[in-house]
Amino acid sequence: MPGPDQNSKGGPRTKPDAIPPVALVTGAGGAIGRAITAALRARGTQVIATDLAPPARLPTGSAPGPMPRALKLDVTSAADVRRVFARVLKEYGRLDLLVNNAGAVSLAPFVELTERQWDEAFAVNTRGVFLCARAAARHMIARGSGGRIVNVSSIAARVGFRFQAHYCAAKAAVLGLTKALALELAPHHITVNAICPGAVDTPMLEQALRESSVLAGLSAADYRRMVLSSIPLGRLQTPEDVGSLVAFLASPGASNMTGEAINLDGGIVRD
């Protein structure tokens, strides 16, 4: 007979805790999503990288760790969320971490803000978090092994920005949802935390800076200097800054943290 640490062929028995944890990341096709995927993969996590983009545009095998699985997902669609989560659970049998990273931003003076812009901001930034968190929580509760949910909010939820009333409101709703879920899911050993990035150096930020400079009547260069001057550490955040924080929240070191909204902004928010 094989020993207690051997399988029937005499080889080492696979221990349950040796199975790589499984994470699903939304909005994985953008710069921040790719950095989150890379940081989790470096820790040995099996990542399902989801986005509206075709699979060819999702993160590739350049980073260390298990190869990510790329799936198309519209986080605003309840049917699509059910389809993707069902597929993930069928193929992997578990989900240990959900990172709600998908987001969208548009700019408009408040008095010119349309109902469509308002609804679109909440559809991606808030409804998507709700739908995916609900699907993940249902599985984690049924499985009985706990889990982690990380929601990517924004310092826009903390301080507000001109021309972004709809985005600020949608991201603030994510913070309220995070705190409520942390309380409700704590008995099931599921932690729920939020990250509030500041100005992250991405193509999305560059577009927002250009549009904001026009609305503010400033040159793009002057507007960028104004933004940089508001950051005590004097630099934009990087996608890797966000990825590293997500990896920490998924680590054993964050096992006793829940209901937190962590600013990652170079010191802009100080309360």
mmCIF file of N, CA and C in Angstrom, residues 35-138:
data_model
loop_
_atom_site.group_PDB
_atom_site.id
_atom_site.type_symbol
_atom_site.label_atom_id
_atom_site.label_comp_id
_atom_site.label_asym_id
_atom_site.label_seq_id
_atom_site.Cartn_x
_atom_site.Cartn_y
_atom_site.Cartn_z
ATOM 1 N N ALA A 35 -1.957 44.479 -14.945
ATOM 2 C CA ALA A 35 -1.029 44.506 -13.812
ATOM 3 C C ALA A 35 -1.551 43.656 -12.654
ATOM 4 N N ILE A 36 -2.860 43.700 -12.418
ATOM 5 C CA ILE A 36 -3.445 42.865 -11.368
ATOM 6 C C ILE A 36 -3.250 41.395 -11.700
ATOM 7 N N THR A 37 -3.514 41.041 -12.956
ATOM 8 C CA THR A 37 -3.336 39.649 -13.387
ATOM 9 C C THR A 37 -1.896 39.198 -13.190
ATOM 10 N N ALA A 38 -0.943 40.034 -13.582
ATOM 11 C CA ALA A 38 0.470 39.672 -13.444
ATOM 12 C C ALA A 38 0.863 39.503 -11.980
ATOM 13 N N ALA A 39 0.389 40.407 -11.108
ATOM 14 C CA ALA A 39 0.741 40.322 -9.686
ATOM 15 C C ALA A 39 0.174 39.060 -9.049
ATOM 16 N N LEU A 40 -1.040 38.690 -9.421
ATOM 17 C CA LEU A 40 -1.638 37.474 -8.863
ATOM 18 C C LEU A 40 -0.948 36.233 -9.409
ATOM 19 N N ARG A 41 -0.629 36.237 -10.690
ATOM 20 C CA ARG A 41 0.067 35.093 -11.284
ATOM 21 C C ARG A 41 1.421 34.881 -10.624
ATOM 22 N N ALA A 42 2.111 35.977 -10.296
ATOM 23 C CA ALA A 42 3.419 35.868 -9.656
ATOM 24 C C ALA A 42 3.327 35.177 -8.296
ATOM 25 N N ARG A 43 2.143 35.215 -7.693
ATOM 26 C CA ARG A 43 1.928 34.533 -6.413
ATOM 27 C C ARG A 43 1.421 33.107 -6.614
ATOM 28 N N GLY A 44 1.362 32.649 -7.857
ATOM 29 C CA GLY A 44 0.937 31.286 -8.130
ATOM 30 C C GLY A 44 -0.549 31.106 -8.289
ATOM 31 N N THR A 45 -1.272 32.209 -8.446
ATOM 32 C CA THR A 45 -2.725 32.143 -8.587
ATOM 33 C C THR A 45 -3.119 31.831 -10.031
ATOM 34 N N GLN A 46 -4.115 30.976 -10.191
ATOM 35 C CA GLN A 46 -4.693 30.732 -11.509
ATOM 36 C C GLN A 46 -5.728 31.818 -11.771
ATOM 37 N N VAL A 47 -5.512 32.646 -12.772
ATOM 38 C CA VAL A 47 -6.350 33.815 -13.022
ATOM 39 C C VAL A 47 -7.235 33.600 -14.240
ATOM 40 N N ILE A 48 -8.520 33.880 -14.067
ATOM 41 C CA ILE A 48 -9.436 33.977 -15.197
ATOM 42 C C ILE A 48 -9.573 35.467 -15.488
ATOM 43 N N ALA A 49 -8.998 35.895 -16.607
ATOM 44 C CA ALA A 49 -8.956 37.304 -16.978
ATOM 45 C C ALA A 49 -10.130 37.605 -17.907
ATOM 46 N N THR A 50 -11.050 38.451 -17.450
ATOM 47 C CA THR A 50 -12.255 38.720 -18.231
ATOM 48 C C THR A 50 -12.315 40.179 -18.665
ATOM 49 N N ASP A 51 -12.957 40.382 -19.809
ATOM 50 C CA ASP A 51 -13.103 41.736 -20.336
ATOM 51 C C ASP A 51 -14.084 41.695 -21.498
ATOM 52 N N LEU A 52 -14.555 42.858 -21.903
ATOM 53 C CA LEU A 52 -15.361 42.959 -23.119
ATOM 54 C C LEU A 52 -14.522 42.736 -24.361
ATOM 55 N N ALA A 53 -13.191 42.944 -24.228
ATOM 56 C CA ALA A 53 -12.300 42.811 -25.372
ATOM 57 C C ALA A 53 -12.214 41.363 -25.820
ATOM 58 N N PRO A 54 -11.900 41.129 -27.099
ATOM 59 C CA PRO A 54 -11.682 39.752 -27.554
ATOM 60 C C PRO A 54 -10.547 39.116 -26.776
ATOM 61 N N PRO A 55 -10.559 37.801 -26.620
ATOM 62 C CA PRO A 55 -9.507 37.128 -25.853
ATOM 63 C C PRO A 55 -8.097 37.478 -26.287
ATOM 64 N N ALA A 56 -7.877 37.763 -27.568
ATOM 65 C CA ALA A 56 -6.529 38.070 -28.046
ATOM 66 C C ALA A 56 -5.969 39.331 -27.404
ATOM 67 N N ARG A 57 -6.843 40.198 -26.884
ATOM 68 C CA ARG A 57 -6.386 41.442 -26.275
ATOM 69 C C ARG A 57 -6.206 41.323 -24.779
ATOM 70 N N LEU A 58 -6.513 40.182 -24.219
ATOM 71 C CA LEU A 58 -6.381 39.995 -22.788
ATOM 72 C C LEU A 58 -4.942 39.633 -22.438
ATOM 73 N N PRO A 59 -4.583 39.632 -21.138
ATOM 74 C CA PRO A 59 -3.197 39.371 -20.744
ATOM 75 C C PRO A 59 -2.683 38.047 -21.297
ATOM 76 N N THR A 60 -1.403 38.059 -21.689
ATOM 77 C CA THR A 60 -0.788 36.878 -22.286
ATOM 78 C C THR A 60 0.144 36.203 -21.290
ATOM 79 N N GLY A 61 0.974 35.331 -21.773
ATOM 80 C CA GLY A 61 1.829 34.550 -20.890
ATOM 81 C C GLY A 61 3.166 35.182 -20.577
ATOM 82 N N SER A 62 3.318 36.485 -20.663
ATOM 83 C CA SER A 62 4.607 37.126 -20.437
ATOM 84 C C SER A 62 5.004 37.155 -18.974
ATOM 85 N N ALA A 63 4.043 37.161 -18.071
ATOM 86 C CA ALA A 63 4.347 37.235 -16.642
ATOM 87 C C ALA A 63 4.563 35.831 -16.092
ATOM 88 N N PRO A 64 5.267 35.733 -14.930
ATOM 89 C CA PRO A 64 5.468 34.423 -14.327
ATOM 90 C C PRO A 64 4.176 33.876 -13.748
ATOM 91 N N GLY A 65 4.173 32.576 -13.453
ATOM 92 C CA GLY A 65 3.004 31.957 -12.836
ATOM 93 C C GLY A 65 2.126 31.268 -13.846
ATOM 94 N N PRO A 66 1.036 30.658 -13.372
ATOM 95 C CA PRO A 66 0.136 29.917 -14.264
ATOM 96 C C PRO A 66 -0.427 30.804 -15.371
ATOM 97 N N MET A 67 -0.563 30.247 -16.551
ATOM 98 C CA MET A 67 -1.133 30.992 -17.665
ATOM 99 C C MET A 67 -2.567 31.405 -17.356
ATOM 100 N N PRO A 68 -2.943 32.667 -17.645
ATOM 101 C CA PRO A 68 -4.318 33.089 -17.374
ATOM 102 C C PRO A 68 -5.282 32.518 -18.413
ATOM 103 N N ARG A 69 -6.512 32.381 -18.008
ATOM 104 C CA ARG A 69 -7.568 31.979 -18.924
ATOM 105 C C ARG A 69 -8.342 33.238 -19.301
ATOM 106 N N ALA A 70 -8.497 33.509 -20.579
ATOM 107 C CA ALA A 70 -9.169 34.716 -21.038
ATOM 108 C C ALA A 70 -10.602 34.407 -21.438
ATOM 109 N N LEU A 71 -11.553 35.122 -20.857
ATOM 110 C CA LEU A 71 -12.961 34.952 -21.190
ATOM 111 C C LEU A 71 -13.600 36.321 -21.415
ATOM 112 N N LYS A 72 -14.513 36.363 -22.350
ATOM 113 C CA LYS A 72 -15.249 37.597 -22.605
ATOM 114 C C LYS A 72 -16.390 37.716 -21.601
ATOM 115 N N LEU A 73 -16.536 38.914 -21.011
ATOM 116 C CA LEU A 73 -17.576 39.128 -20.000
ATOM 117 C C LEU A 73 -18.069 40.566 -20.043
ATOM 118 N N ASP A 74 -19.377 40.713 -20.111
ATOM 119 C CA ASP A 74 -20.034 42.013 -19.963
ATOM 120 C C ASP A 74 -20.579 42.070 -18.543
ATOM 121 N N VAL A 75 -19.912 42.835 -17.662
ATOM 122 C CA VAL A 75 -20.293 42.839 -16.253
ATOM 123 C C VAL A 75 -21.647 43.485 -16.015
ATOM 124 N N THR A 76 -22.171 44.219 -16.996
ATOM 125 C CA THR A 76 -23.471 44.869 -16.813
ATOM 126 C C THR A 76 -24.625 43.920 -17.100
ATOM 127 N N SER A 77 -24.334 42.738 -17.640
ATOM 128 C CA SER A 77 -25.364 41.774 -18.023
ATOM 129 C C SER A 77 -25.452 40.649 -16.995
ATOM 130 N N ALA A 78 -26.586 40.536 -16.330
ATOM 131 C CA ALA A 78 -26.767 39.466 -15.342
ATOM 132 C C ALA A 78 -26.643 38.095 -15.998
ATOM 133 N N ALA A 79 -27.180 37.957 -17.209
ATOM 134 C CA ALA A 79 -27.110 36.675 -17.914
ATOM 135 C C ALA A 79 -25.666 36.317 -18.249
ATOM 136 N N ASP A 80 -24.885 37.308 -18.676
ATOM 137 C CA ASP A 80 -23.498 37.048 -19.025
ATOM 138 C C ASP A 80 -22.682 36.693 -17.784
ATOM 139 N N VAL A 81 -22.937 37.384 -16.678
ATOM 140 C CA VAL A 81 -22.248 37.064 -15.427
ATOM 141 C C VAL A 81 -22.565 35.635 -14.994
ATOM 142 N N ARG A 82 -23.834 35.246 -15.069
ATOM 143 C CA ARG A 82 -24.196 33.870 -14.707
ATOM 144 C C ARG A 82 -23.490 32.866 -15.605
ATOM 145 N N ARG A 83 -23.423 33.170 -16.897
ATOM 146 C CA ARG A 83 -22.790 32.248 -17.845
ATOM 147 C C ARG A 83 -21.311 32.058 -17.538
ATOM 148 N N VAL A 84 -20.600 33.159 -17.325
ATOM 149 C CA VAL A 84 -19.161 33.074 -17.106
ATOM 150 C C VAL A 84 -18.846 32.413 -15.771
ATOM 151 N N PHE A 85 -19.561 32.778 -14.722
ATOM 152 C CA PHE A 85 -19.287 32.180 -13.414
ATOM 153 C C PHE A 85 -19.607 30.685 -13.434
ATOM 154 N N ALA A 86 -20.675 30.308 -14.103
ATOM 155 C CA ALA A 86 -21.009 28.881 -14.204
ATOM 156 C C ALA A 86 -19.905 28.126 -14.938
ATOM 157 N N ARG A 87 -19.370 28.731 -15.981
ATOM 158 C CA ARG A 87 -18.293 28.084 -16.740
ATOM 159 C C ARG A 87 -17.039 27.944 -15.892
ATOM 160 N N VAL A 88 -16.700 29.004 -15.173
ATOM 161 C CA VAL A 88 -15.506 28.966 -14.318
ATOM 162 C C VAL A 88 -15.640 27.882 -13.249
ATOM 163 N N LEU A 89 -16.788 27.817 -12.612
ATOM 164 C CA LEU A 89 -16.980 26.845 -11.540
ATOM 165 C C LEU A 89 -17.025 25.419 -12.082
ATOM 166 N N LYS A 90 -17.537 25.260 -13.278
ATOM 167 C CA LYS A 90 -17.565 23.929 -13.883
ATOM 168 C C LYS A 90 -16.154 23.459 -14.218
ATOM 169 N N GLU A 91 -15.335 24.376 -14.741
ATOM 170 C CA GLU A 91 -14.003 23.993 -15.188
ATOM 171 C C GLU A 91 -12.968 23.965 -14.073
ATOM 172 N N TYR A 92 -13.121 24.831 -13.067
ATOM 173 C CA TYR A 92 -12.122 24.915 -12.002
ATOM 174 C C TYR A 92 -12.623 24.376 -10.667
ATOM 175 N N GLY A 93 -13.930 24.327 -10.511
ATOM 176 C CA GLY A 93 -14.494 23.764 -9.291
ATOM 177 C C GLY A 93 -14.468 24.668 -8.083
ATOM 178 N N ARG A 94 -13.928 25.866 -8.242
ATOM 179 C CA ARG A 94 -13.811 26.758 -7.082
ATOM 180 C C ARG A 94 -13.512 28.172 -7.561
ATOM 181 N N LEU A 95 -13.756 29.131 -6.679
ATOM 182 C CA LEU A 95 -13.348 30.508 -6.904
ATOM 183 C C LEU A 95 -12.956 31.069 -5.549
ATOM 184 N N ASP A 96 -11.704 31.469 -5.419
ATOM 185 C CA ASP A 96 -11.183 31.943 -4.139
ATOM 186 C C ASP A 96 -11.133 33.463 -4.041
ATOM 187 N N LEU A 97 -11.027 34.127 -5.185
ATOM 188 C CA LEU A 97 -10.850 35.582 -5.185
ATOM 189 C C LEU A 97 -11.583 36.182 -6.371
ATOM 190 N N LEU A 98 -12.320 37.255 -6.119
ATOM 191 C CA LEU A 98 -12.924 38.065 -7.177
ATOM 192 C C LEU A 98 -12.344 39.463 -7.081
ATOM 193 N N VAL A 99 -11.846 39.980 -8.200
ATOM 194 C CA VAL A 99 -11.381 41.364 -8.266
ATOM 195 C C VAL A 99 -12.286 42.126 -9.230
ATOM 196 N N ASN A 100 -13.113 42.990 -8.689
ATOM 197 C CA ASN A 100 -14.016 43.814 -9.494
ATOM 198 C C ASN A 100 -13.257 45.051 -9.962
ATOM 199 N N ASN A 101 -12.618 44.925 -11.117
ATOM 200 C CA ASN A 101 -11.775 45.997 -11.629
ATOM 201 C C ASN A 101 -12.394 46.733 -12.813
ATOM 202 N N ALA A 102 -13.387 46.147 -13.473
ATOM 203 C CA ALA A 102 -13.978 46.790 -14.650
ATOM 204 C C ALA A 102 -14.531 48.167 -14.286
ATOM 205 N N GLY A 103 -14.251 49.136 -15.119
ATOM 206 C CA GLY A 103 -14.738 50.485 -14.854
ATOM 207 C C GLY A 103 -14.804 51.301 -16.125
ATOM 208 N N ALA A 104 -15.537 52.396 -16.067
ATOM 209 C CA ALA A 104 -15.665 53.290 -17.215
ATOM 210 C C ALA A 104 -15.838 54.714 -16.698
ATOM 211 N N VAL A 105 -15.253 55.654 -17.423
ATOM 212 C CA VAL A 105 -15.359 57.053 -17.018
ATOM 213 C C VAL A 105 -15.668 57.908 -18.238
ATOM 214 N N SER A 106 -16.520 58.902 -18.042
ATOM 215 C CA SER A 106 -16.771 59.930 -19.054
ATOM 216 C C SER A 106 -16.862 61.257 -18.329
ATOM 217 N N LEU A 107 -16.707 62.330 -19.055
ATOM 218 C CA LEU A 107 -16.698 63.657 -18.442
ATOM 219 C C LEU A 107 -17.790 64.531 -19.035
ATOM 220 N N ALA A 108 -18.384 65.356 -18.171
ATOM 221 C CA ALA A 108 -19.387 66.326 -18.616
ATOM 222 C C ALA A 108 -19.661 67.294 -17.475
ATOM 223 N N PRO A 109 -19.839 68.583 -17.785
ATOM 224 C CA PRO A 109 -20.316 69.508 -16.756
ATOM 225 C C PRO A 109 -21.653 69.002 -16.210
ATOM 226 N N PHE A 110 -21.875 69.156 -14.928
ATOM 227 C CA PHE A 110 -23.061 68.564 -14.308
ATOM 228 C C PHE A 110 -24.352 69.027 -14.968
ATOM 229 N N VAL A 111 -24.440 70.307 -15.308
ATOM 230 C CA VAL A 111 -25.686 70.820 -15.885
ATOM 231 C C VAL A 111 -25.920 70.286 -17.297
ATOM 232 N N GLU A 112 -24.899 69.712 -17.914
ATOM 233 C CA GLU A 112 -25.041 69.121 -19.236
ATOM 234 C C GLU A 112 -25.055 67.597 -19.196
ATOM 235 N N LEU A 113 -24.957 67.034 -17.998
ATOM 236 C CA LEU A 113 -24.900 65.575 -17.838
ATOM 237 C C LEU A 113 -26.225 64.949 -18.266
ATOM 238 N N THR A 114 -26.155 63.935 -19.111
ATOM 239 C CA THR A 114 -27.378 63.292 -19.599
ATOM 240 C C THR A 114 -27.731 62.087 -18.736
ATOM 241 N N GLU A 115 -28.994 61.703 -18.814
ATOM 242 C CA GLU A 115 -29.420 60.503 -18.095
ATOM 243 C C GLU A 115 -28.669 59.269 -18.591
ATOM 244 N N ARG A 116 -28.387 59.244 -19.871
ATOM 245 C CA ARG A 116 -27.657 58.094 -20.422
ATOM 246 C C ARG A 116 -26.255 58.005 -19.830
ATOM 247 N N GLN A 117 -25.550 59.136 -19.720
ATOM 248 C CA GLN A 117 -24.217 59.123 -19.120
ATOM 249 C C GLN A 117 -24.275 58.682 -17.662
ATOM 250 N N TRP A 118 -25.291 59.156 -16.938
ATOM 251 C CA TRP A 118 -25.466 58.754 -15.536
ATOM 252 C C TRP A 118 -25.685 57.249 -15.439
ATOM 253 N N ASP A 119 -26.599 56.739 -16.242
ATOM 254 C CA ASP A 119 -26.919 55.309 -16.191
ATOM 255 C C ASP A 119 -25.740 54.440 -16.610
ATOM 256 N N GLU A 120 -24.980 54.875 -17.613
ATOM 257 C CA GLU A 120 -23.826 54.106 -18.067
ATOM 258 C C GLU A 120 -22.743 54.058 -16.990
ATOM 259 N N ALA A 121 -22.561 55.156 -16.262
ATOM 260 C CA ALA A 121 -21.565 55.173 -15.194
ATOM 261 C C ALA A 121 -21.915 54.157 -14.116
ATOM 262 N N PHE A 122 -23.193 54.107 -13.752
ATOM 263 C CA PHE A 122 -23.608 53.167 -12.711
ATOM 264 C C PHE A 122 -23.671 51.730 -13.226
ATOM 265 N N ALA A 123 -23.948 51.559 -14.514
ATOM 266 C CA ALA A 123 -24.041 50.207 -15.070
ATOM 267 C C ALA A 123 -22.718 49.466 -14.930
ATOM 268 N N VAL A 124 -21.626 50.100 -15.338
ATOM 269 C CA VAL A 124 -20.322 49.438 -15.293
ATOM 270 C C VAL A 124 -19.715 49.509 -13.896
ATOM 271 N N ASN A 125 -19.684 50.702 -13.315
ATOM 272 C CA ASN A 125 -18.943 50.909 -12.074
ATOM 273 C C ASN A 125 -19.637 50.389 -10.823
ATOM 274 N N THR A 126 -20.950 50.261 -10.849
ATOM 275 C CA THR A 126 -21.672 49.829 -9.654
ATOM 276 C C THR A 126 -22.462 48.548 -9.885
ATOM 277 N N ARG A 127 -23.303 48.521 -10.912
ATOM 278 C CA ARG A 127 -24.081 47.315 -11.191
ATOM 279 C C ARG A 127 -23.158 46.116 -11.461
ATOM 280 N N GLY A 128 -22.073 46.348 -12.200
ATOM 281 C CA GLY A 128 -21.139 45.265 -12.487
ATOM 282 C C GLY A 128 -20.526 44.692 -11.227
ATOM 283 N N VAL A 129 -20.197 45.553 -10.274
ATOM 284 C CA VAL A 129 -19.653 45.086 -8.983
ATOM 285 C C VAL A 129 -20.695 44.261 -8.245
ATOM 286 N N PHE A 130 -21.913 44.750 -8.219
ATOM 287 C CA PHE A 130 -23.009 44.029 -7.559
ATOM 288 C C PHE A 130 -23.217 42.642 -8.164
ATOM 289 N N LEU A 131 -23.335 42.569 -9.482
ATOM 290 C CA LEU A 131 -23.629 41.294 -10.132
ATOM 291 C C LEU A 131 -22.511 40.276 -9.909
ATOM 292 N N CYS A 132 -21.266 40.712 -10.073
ATOM 293 C CA CYS A 132 -20.152 39.777 -9.922
ATOM 294 C C CYS A 132 -19.938 39.397 -8.459
ATOM 295 N N ALA A 133 -20.069 40.357 -7.553
ATOM 296 C CA ALA A 133 -19.905 40.038 -6.137
ATOM 297 C C ALA A 133 -20.991 39.078 -5.662
ATOM 298 N N ARG A 134 -22.208 39.272 -6.145
ATOM 299 C CA ARG A 134 -23.295 38.357 -5.759
ATOM 300 C C ARG A 134 -23.012 36.944 -6.239
ATOM 301 N N ALA A 135 -22.557 36.802 -7.484
ATOM 302 C CA ALA A 135 -22.256 35.480 -8.021
ATOM 303 C C ALA A 135 -21.122 34.818 -7.239
ATOM 304 N N ALA A 136 -20.075 35.597 -6.939
ATOM 305 C CA ALA A 136 -18.944 35.043 -6.194
ATOM 306 C C ALA A 136 -19.349 34.658 -4.776
ATOM 307 N N ALA A 137 -20.110 35.525 -4.111
ATOM 308 C CA ALA A 137 -20.510 35.258 -2.730
ATOM 309 C C ALA A 137 -21.380 34.009 -2.631
ATOM 310 N N ARG A 138 -22.285 33.831 -3.577
ATOM 311 C CA ARG A 138 -23.128 32.640 -3.564
ATOM 312 C C ARG A 138 -22.288 31.378 -3.597
#
